[in-house]
PDB file of C-alpha atoms in Angstrom:
ATOM      1  CA  ALA A 512     112.023 105.683  88.462  1.00  0.00           C
ATOM      2  CA  GLN A 513     112.389 102.088  89.447  1.00  0.00           C
ATOM      3  CA  SER A 514     112.319  99.147  87.048  1.00  0.00           C
ATOM      4  CA  VAL A 515     112.553  95.386  87.268  1.00  0.00           C
ATOM      5  CA  THR A 516     113.942  92.826  84.828  1.00  0.00           C
ATOM      6  CA  GLN A 517     113.064  89.167  84.757  1.00  0.00           C
ATOM      7  CA  LEU A 518     115.762  87.537  82.744  1.00  0.00           C
ATOM      8  CA  ASP A 519     113.929  84.371  81.749  1.00  0.00           C
ATOM      9  CA  SER A 520     110.558  84.342  80.015  1.00  0.00           C
ATOM     10  CA  GLN A 521     110.183  80.579  80.459  1.00  0.00           C
ATOM     11  CA  VAL A 522     111.782  78.092  82.823  1.00  0.00           C
ATOM     12  CA  PRO A 523     111.089  74.384  82.315  1.00  0.00           C
ATOM     13  CA  VAL A 524     112.037  72.146  85.239  1.00  0.00           C
ATOM     14  CA  PHE A 525     111.363  68.559  86.184  1.00  0.00           C
ATOM     15  CA  GLU A 526     109.142  67.778  89.131  1.00  0.00           C
ATOM     16  CA  GLU A 527     111.018  67.591  92.471  1.00  0.00           C
ATOM     17  CA  ALA A 528     113.989  69.470  91.018  1.00  0.00           C
ATOM     18  CA  PRO A 529     115.089  72.837  92.438  1.00  0.00           C
ATOM     19  CA  VAL A 530     114.326  76.052  90.613  1.00  0.00           C
ATOM     20  CA  GLU A 531     115.545  79.637  90.618  1.00  0.00           C
ATOM     21  CA  LEU A 532     113.678  82.460  88.902  1.00  0.00           C
ATOM     22  CA  ARG A 533     115.812  85.513  88.404  1.00  0.00           C
ATOM     23  CA  CYS A 534     114.893  89.130  89.055  1.00  0.00           C
ATOM     24  CA  ASN A 535     117.031  92.245  88.929  1.00  0.00           C
ATOM     25  CA  TYR A 536     115.859  95.717  89.827  1.00  0.00           C
ATOM     26  CA  SER A 537     117.001  99.220  89.170  1.00  0.00           C
ATOM     27  CA  SER A 538     116.458 102.052  91.623  1.00  0.00           C
ATOM     28  CA  SER A 539     118.487 104.845  93.115  1.00  0.00           C
ATOM     29  CA  VAL A 540     116.600 104.759  96.405  1.00  0.00           C
ATOM     30  CA  SER A 541     115.496 102.141  98.886  1.00  0.00           C
ATOM     31  CA  VAL A 542     112.968  99.706  97.509  1.00  0.00           C
ATOM     32  CA  TYR A 543     110.341  97.203  98.420  1.00  0.00           C
ATOM     33  CA  LEU A 544     110.472  93.957  96.416  1.00  0.00           C
ATOM     34  CA  PHE A 545     107.761  91.408  95.761  1.00  0.00           C
ATOM     35  CA  TRP A 546     107.087  88.130  94.020  1.00  0.00           C
ATOM     36  CA  TYR A 547     103.563  87.413  92.856  1.00  0.00           C
ATOM     37  CA  VAL A 548     102.229  84.222  91.267  1.00  0.00           C
ATOM     38  CA  GLN A 549      99.483  83.942  88.681  1.00  0.00           C
ATOM     39  CA  TYR A 550      97.858  80.557  88.149  1.00  0.00           C
ATOM     40  CA  PRO A 551      96.049  79.988  84.843  1.00  0.00           C
ATOM     41  CA  ASN A 552      92.947  82.117  84.428  1.00  0.00           C
ATOM     42  CA  GLN A 553      93.355  83.754  87.817  1.00  0.00           C
ATOM     43  CA  GLY A 554      94.520  87.028  89.286  1.00  0.00           C
ATOM     44  CA  LEU A 555      97.913  87.518  90.909  1.00  0.00           C
ATOM     45  CA  GLN A 556      98.564  86.621  94.533  1.00  0.00           C
ATOM     46  CA  LEU A 557     101.485  87.481  96.752  1.00  0.00           C
ATOM     47  CA  LEU A 558     104.181  84.841  97.312  1.00  0.00           C
ATOM     48  CA  LEU A 559     106.525  86.925  99.444  1.00  0.00           C
ATOM     49  CA  LYS A 560     107.937  90.392  99.891  1.00  0.00           C
ATOM     50  CA  TYR A 561     111.013  92.178 101.171  1.00  0.00           C
ATOM     51  CA  LEU A 562     110.564  95.470 102.986  1.00  0.00           C
ATOM     52  CA  SER A 563     113.562  95.597 105.314  1.00  0.00           C
ATOM     53  CA  GLY A 564     115.501  93.466 107.779  1.00  0.00           C
ATOM     54  CA  SER A 565     116.618  89.930 106.990  1.00  0.00           C
ATOM     55  CA  THR A 566     117.609  89.555 103.376  1.00  0.00           C
ATOM     56  CA  LEU A 567     116.263  86.012 103.177  1.00  0.00           C
ATOM     57  CA  VAL A 568     112.508  86.074 102.870  1.00  0.00           C
ATOM     58  CA  LYS A 569     110.292  83.015 103.147  1.00  0.00           C
ATOM     59  CA  GLY A 570     106.922  82.903 101.469  1.00  0.00           C
ATOM     60  CA  ILE A 571     104.017  80.590 100.855  1.00  0.00           C
ATOM     61  CA  ASN A 572     104.209  77.183  99.166  1.00  0.00           C
ATOM     62  CA  GLY A 573     107.868  76.641 100.130  1.00  0.00           C
ATOM     63  CA  PHE A 574     109.251  79.548  98.107  1.00  0.00           C
ATOM     64  CA  GLU A 575     111.965  81.881  99.343  1.00  0.00           C
ATOM     65  CA  ALA A 576     113.886  84.819  97.930  1.00  0.00           C
ATOM     66  CA  GLU A 577     117.067  86.610  98.830  1.00  0.00           C
ATOM     67  CA  PHE A 578     117.544  90.353  98.583  1.00  0.00           C
ATOM     68  CA  ASN A 579     121.034  91.185  97.356  1.00  0.00           C
ATOM     69  CA  LYS A 580     121.637  94.912  97.387  1.00  0.00           C
ATOM     70  CA  SER A 581     125.110  94.802  95.834  1.00  0.00           C
ATOM     71  CA  GLN A 582     123.845  92.789  92.876  1.00  0.00           C
ATOM     72  CA  THR A 583     120.432  94.511  92.847  1.00  0.00           C
ATOM     73  CA  SER A 584     118.778  91.134  92.679  1.00  0.00           C
ATOM     74  CA  PHE A 585     115.833  89.377  94.285  1.00  0.00           C
ATOM     75  CA  HIS A 586     115.883  85.823  92.931  1.00  0.00           C
ATOM     76  CA  LEU A 587     113.108  83.392  93.828  1.00  0.00           C
ATOM     77  CA  ARG A 588     113.963  79.814  94.763  1.00  0.00           C
ATOM     78  CA  LYS A 589     112.282  76.571  95.668  1.00  0.00           C
ATOM     79  CA  PRO A 590     114.255  73.422  96.555  1.00  0.00           C
ATOM     80  CA  SER A 591     111.727  70.980  95.084  1.00  0.00           C
ATOM     81  CA  VAL A 592     108.926  71.944  92.714  1.00  0.00           C
ATOM     82  CA  HIS A 593     105.559  70.288  92.232  1.00  0.00           C
ATOM     83  CA  ILE A 594     103.279  70.116  89.244  1.00  0.00           C
ATOM     84  CA  SER A 595     100.994  72.569  91.008  1.00  0.00           C
ATOM     85  CA  ASP A 596     103.750  75.214  90.887  1.00  0.00           C
ATOM     86  CA  THR A 597     103.220  75.582  87.144  1.00  0.00           C
ATOM     87  CA  ALA A 598     102.264  79.241  86.800  1.00  0.00           C
ATOM     88  CA  GLU A 599     103.464  82.687  85.787  1.00  0.00           C
ATOM     89  CA  TYR A 600     105.686  84.428  88.330  1.00  0.00           C
ATOM     90  CA  PHE A 601     106.050  88.189  88.509  1.00  0.00           C
ATOM     91  CA  CYS A 602     108.729  90.153  90.282  1.00  0.00           C
ATOM     92  CA  ALA A 603     107.723  93.670  91.324  1.00  0.00           C
ATOM     93  CA  VAL A 604     109.366  96.717  92.871  1.00  0.00           C
ATOM     94  CA  SER A 605     108.278  99.943  94.475  1.00  0.00           C
ATOM     95  CA  ARG A 606     110.070 102.772  96.161  1.00  0.00           C
ATOM     96  CA  GLY A 607     110.087 102.427  99.926  1.00  0.00           C
ATOM     97  CA  GLY A 608     107.922 104.582 102.143  1.00  0.00           C
ATOM     98  CA  GLY A 609     104.522 106.148 101.682  1.00  0.00           C
ATOM     99  CA  TYR A 610     102.375 105.532  98.676  1.00  0.00           C
ATOM    100  CA  GLN A 611     104.411 104.635  95.593  1.00  0.00           C
ATOM    101  CA  LYS A 612     103.655 102.948  92.292  1.00  0.00           C
ATOM    102  CA  VAL A 613     104.417  99.227  92.093  1.00  0.00           C
ATOM    103  CA  THR A 614     106.144  98.228  88.846  1.00  0.00           C
ATOM    104  CA  PHE A 615     105.859  94.641  87.650  1.00  0.00           C
ATOM    105  CA  GLY A 616     108.336  92.659  85.596  1.00  0.00           C
ATOM    106  CA  THR A 617     107.389  90.893  82.393  1.00  0.00           C
ATOM    107  CA  GLY A 618     106.870  87.565  84.120  1.00  0.00           C
ATOM    108  CA  THR A 619     108.508  84.126  84.028  1.00  0.00           C
ATOM    109  CA  LYS A 620     106.490  81.087  83.068  1.00  0.00           C
ATOM    110  CA  LEU A 621     107.485  78.143  85.269  1.00  0.00           C
ATOM    111  CA  GLN A 622     106.633  74.887  83.545  1.00  0.00           C
ATOM    112  CA  VAL A 623     106.994  71.851  85.784  1.00  0.00           C
ATOM    113  CA  ILE A 624     107.492  68.660  83.812  1.00  0.00           C
ATOM    114  CA  PRO A 625     106.232  65.383  85.319  1.00  0.00           C
TER     115      PRO A 625
ATOM    116  CA  ASP B  69      83.454  85.926 100.268  1.00  0.00           C
ATOM    117  CA  THR B  70      85.550  87.129  97.330  1.00  0.00           C
ATOM    118  CA  ALA B  71      87.896  89.906  98.446  1.00  0.00           C
ATOM    119  CA  VAL B  72      88.098  91.727  95.100  1.00  0.00           C
ATOM    120  CA  SER B  73      85.318  90.945  92.696  1.00  0.00           C
ATOM    121  CA  GLN B  74      84.902  92.235  89.174  1.00  0.00           C
ATOM    122  CA  THR B  75      82.199  91.789  86.593  1.00  0.00           C
ATOM    123  CA  PRO B  76      81.798  90.674  83.922  1.00  0.00           C
ATOM    124  CA  LYS B  77      84.433  87.923  83.774  1.00  0.00           C
ATOM    125  CA  TYR B  78      84.125  87.610  80.006  1.00  0.00           C
ATOM    126  CA  LEU B  79      83.094  90.284  77.545  1.00  0.00           C
ATOM    127  CA  VAL B  80      82.982  90.029  73.764  1.00  0.00           C
ATOM    128  CA  THR B  81      81.961  93.164  71.931  1.00  0.00           C
ATOM    129  CA  GLN B  82      82.263  94.890  68.593  1.00  0.00           C
ATOM    130  CA  MET B  83      84.581  97.731  67.702  1.00  0.00           C
ATOM    131  CA  GLY B  84      83.121 101.114  68.440  1.00  0.00           C
ATOM    132  CA  ASN B  85      80.958  99.967  71.328  1.00  0.00           C
ATOM    133  CA  ASP B  86      81.114 101.366  74.872  1.00  0.00           C
ATOM    134  CA  LYS B  87      81.467  98.969  77.791  1.00  0.00           C
ATOM    135  CA  SER B  88      81.987  99.048  81.537  1.00  0.00           C
ATOM    136  CA  ILE B  89      83.697  96.737  84.001  1.00  0.00           C
ATOM    137  CA  LYS B  90      82.707  96.950  87.638  1.00  0.00           C
ATOM    138  CA  CYS B  91      84.893  96.249  90.650  1.00  0.00           C
ATOM    139  CA  GLU B  92      84.221  95.985  94.354  1.00  0.00           C
ATOM    140  CA  GLN B  93      86.489  95.138  97.275  1.00  0.00           C
ATOM    141  CA  ASN B  94      85.343  94.094 100.740  1.00  0.00           C
ATOM    142  CA  LEU B  95      88.763  94.318 102.406  1.00  0.00           C
ATOM    143  CA  GLY B  96      88.330  97.846 103.730  1.00  0.00           C
ATOM    144  CA  HIS B  97      91.304  99.035 101.660  1.00  0.00           C
ATOM    145  CA  ASP B  98      91.769 102.686 100.794  1.00  0.00           C
ATOM    146  CA  THR B  99      93.514 102.198  97.437  1.00  0.00           C
ATOM    147  CA  MET B 100      92.189 100.575  94.267  1.00  0.00           C
ATOM    148  CA  TYR B 101      93.746  99.963  90.880  1.00  0.00           C
ATOM    149  CA  TRP B 102      93.094  98.938  87.322  1.00  0.00           C
ATOM    150  CA  TYR B 103      95.770  96.918  85.536  1.00  0.00           C
ATOM    151  CA  LYS B 104      95.844  95.753  81.923  1.00  0.00           C
ATOM    152  CA  GLN B 105      97.481  92.439  81.005  1.00  0.00           C
ATOM    153  CA  ASP B 106      98.162  91.847  77.323  1.00  0.00           C
ATOM    154  CA  SER B 107      98.493  88.585  75.437  1.00  0.00           C
ATOM    155  CA  LYS B 108     102.171  88.336  76.392  1.00  0.00           C
ATOM    156  CA  LYS B 109     101.229  88.544  80.084  1.00  0.00           C
ATOM    157  CA  PHE B 110     102.772  91.997  80.440  1.00  0.00           C
ATOM    158  CA  LEU B 111     101.030  93.731  83.327  1.00  0.00           C
ATOM    159  CA  LYS B 112     100.703  97.489  83.263  1.00  0.00           C
ATOM    160  CA  ILE B 113      99.031  99.810  85.723  1.00  0.00           C
ATOM    161  CA  MET B 114      96.379 102.069  84.246  1.00  0.00           C
ATOM    162  CA  PHE B 115      94.872 103.933  87.184  1.00  0.00           C
ATOM    163  CA  SER B 116      95.061 104.105  90.941  1.00  0.00           C
ATOM    164  CA  TYR B 117      92.637 105.714  93.369  1.00  0.00           C
ATOM    165  CA  ASN B 118      93.261 106.453  97.016  1.00  0.00           C
ATOM    166  CA  ASN B 119      90.173 107.318  99.061  1.00  0.00           C
ATOM    167  CA  LYS B 120      88.280 108.041  95.857  1.00  0.00           C
ATOM    168  CA  GLU B 121      90.989 110.414  94.613  1.00  0.00           C
ATOM    169  CA  LEU B 122      92.877 109.676  91.396  1.00  0.00           C
ATOM    170  CA  ILE B 123      96.588 109.382  92.235  1.00  0.00           C
ATOM    171  CA  ILE B 124      98.003 107.458  89.280  1.00  0.00           C
ATOM    172  CA  ASN B 125      96.931 108.007  85.715  1.00  0.00           C
ATOM    173  CA  GLU B 126      99.336 106.341  83.333  1.00  0.00           C
ATOM    174  CA  THR B 127      99.478 107.041  79.630  1.00  0.00           C
ATOM    175  CA  VAL B 128      96.077 105.653  78.829  1.00  0.00           C
ATOM    176  CA  PRO B 129      93.787 106.853  76.008  1.00  0.00           C
ATOM    177  CA  ASN B 130      91.020 109.226  77.049  1.00  0.00           C
ATOM    178  CA  ARG B 131      88.549 106.563  75.971  1.00  0.00           C
ATOM    179  CA  PHE B 132      89.257 104.885  79.304  1.00  0.00           C
ATOM    180  CA  SER B 133      87.592 106.567  82.241  1.00  0.00           C
ATOM    181  CA  PRO B 134      87.671 105.242  85.794  1.00  0.00           C
ATOM    182  CA  LYS B 135      85.030 106.155  88.332  1.00  0.00           C
ATOM    183  CA  SER B 136      85.177 105.610  92.062  1.00  0.00           C
ATOM    184  CA  PRO B 137      81.813 106.266  93.740  1.00  0.00           C
ATOM    185  CA  ASP B 138      83.243 105.216  97.100  1.00  0.00           C
ATOM    186  CA  LYS B 139      86.342 103.604  98.593  1.00  0.00           C
ATOM    187  CA  ALA B 140      85.052 100.098  97.941  1.00  0.00           C
ATOM    188  CA  HIS B 141      84.273 100.519  94.248  1.00  0.00           C
ATOM    189  CA  LEU B 142      86.285 101.387  91.168  1.00  0.00           C
ATOM    190  CA  ASN B 143      84.616 100.987  87.813  1.00  0.00           C
ATOM    191  CA  LEU B 144      86.201 101.233  84.384  1.00  0.00           C
ATOM    192  CA  HIS B 145      84.321 102.610  81.415  1.00  0.00           C
ATOM    193  CA  ILE B 146      85.696 102.271  77.915  1.00  0.00           C
ATOM    194  CA  ASN B 147      84.356 104.285  74.979  1.00  0.00           C
ATOM    195  CA  SER B 148      84.700 103.495  71.293  1.00  0.00           C
ATOM    196  CA  LEU B 149      86.383 100.155  71.791  1.00  0.00           C
ATOM    197  CA  GLU B 150      89.255  99.237  69.472  1.00  0.00           C
ATOM    198  CA  LEU B 151      90.798  95.877  68.568  1.00  0.00           C
ATOM    199  CA  GLY B 152      93.897  96.772  70.579  1.00  0.00           C
ATOM    200  CA  ASP B 153      91.820  97.050  73.737  1.00  0.00           C
ATOM    201  CA  SER B 154      91.477  93.272  73.801  1.00  0.00           C
ATOM    202  CA  ALA B 155      93.198  92.165  76.996  1.00  0.00           C
ATOM    203  CA  VAL B 156      92.577  90.996  80.522  1.00  0.00           C
ATOM    204  CA  TYR B 157      91.742  93.821  82.901  1.00  0.00           C
ATOM    205  CA  PHE B 158      92.485  93.308  86.579  1.00  0.00           C
ATOM    206  CA  CYS B 159      91.034  95.283  89.416  1.00  0.00           C
ATOM    207  CA  ALA B 160      93.075  95.293  92.608  1.00  0.00           C
ATOM    208  CA  SER B 161      93.223  96.908  96.023  1.00  0.00           C
ATOM    209  CA  SER B 162      95.683  97.541  98.828  1.00  0.00           C
ATOM    210  CA  GLN B 163      95.928  99.492 102.037  1.00  0.00           C
ATOM    211  CA  GLY B 164      97.991 102.650 101.972  1.00  0.00           C
ATOM    212  CA  ASP B 165     101.747 102.241 101.957  1.00  0.00           C
ATOM    213  CA  SER B 166     103.353 100.671  98.892  1.00  0.00           C
ATOM    214  CA  GLY B 167     104.856  97.930 101.053  1.00  0.00           C
ATOM    215  CA  ASN B 168     101.452  96.399 101.562  1.00  0.00           C
ATOM    216  CA  THR B 169     100.138  93.500  99.544  1.00  0.00           C
ATOM    217  CA  ILE B 170      98.086  94.172  96.442  1.00  0.00           C
ATOM    218  CA  TYR B 171      95.024  91.929  96.205  1.00  0.00           C
ATOM    219  CA  PHE B 172      93.855  91.176  92.679  1.00  0.00           C
ATOM    220  CA  GLY B 173      90.496  90.241  91.289  1.00  0.00           C
ATOM    221  CA  GLU B 174      90.186  87.304  88.930  1.00  0.00           C
ATOM    222  CA  GLY B 175      90.235  89.451  85.826  1.00  0.00           C
ATOM    223  CA  SER B 176      87.844  90.477  83.077  1.00  0.00           C
ATOM    224  CA  TRP B 177      88.628  89.034  79.657  1.00  0.00           C
ATOM    225  CA  LEU B 178      87.727  91.636  77.049  1.00  0.00           C
ATOM    226  CA  THR B 179      87.659  90.640  73.390  1.00  0.00           C
ATOM    227  CA  VAL B 180      86.935  93.272  70.772  1.00  0.00           C
ATOM    228  CA  VAL B 181      85.916  91.920  67.366  1.00  0.00           C
TER     229      VAL B 181
END
């Protein structure tokens, strides 16, 4: 079974500074990887996903993530954060191909400081 | 139009009561889910239906019973509510393959007192 670990429960960062949210996964087979964002009192929405191909994935709101198979990582980055990026970020993984369960990490709270 | 809508948004009820949460999606998806998010934001899948057929049933007490009358609806009924059932319940949907995006509703905040 696959699993995903988000190493940081909270990440405070000043506005306009860069940020990296870390995610490591565990799976013995090929995987699909996702980052979802949850704004306060809302449901989750997709930021970006990796299915195959280029290991650098660009998503909405200026976020990007890089799939690193050797390090089993899928870290999320943004070069300059805004106050509006304050939210909970979830990394998720599923086995590739067909219908498979998606497993979510425990989330990282990004707190952007003005 | 809201893609995945669930009602009620807020629900406060006493221990021992039975309650239902309704969910509808207008995206034409064939797969629907119920997730539970606890106070620490941990998100756990409870059930998944594909074309009205139950395909994922995680370790969830029998007091929780999902019902899917058609592809666009997945309701959650909870019997004999307990304090530990207090959480946010998210309905979601996606189309087929696990590589596709999961679309979430806005959540139903359940508080058991």
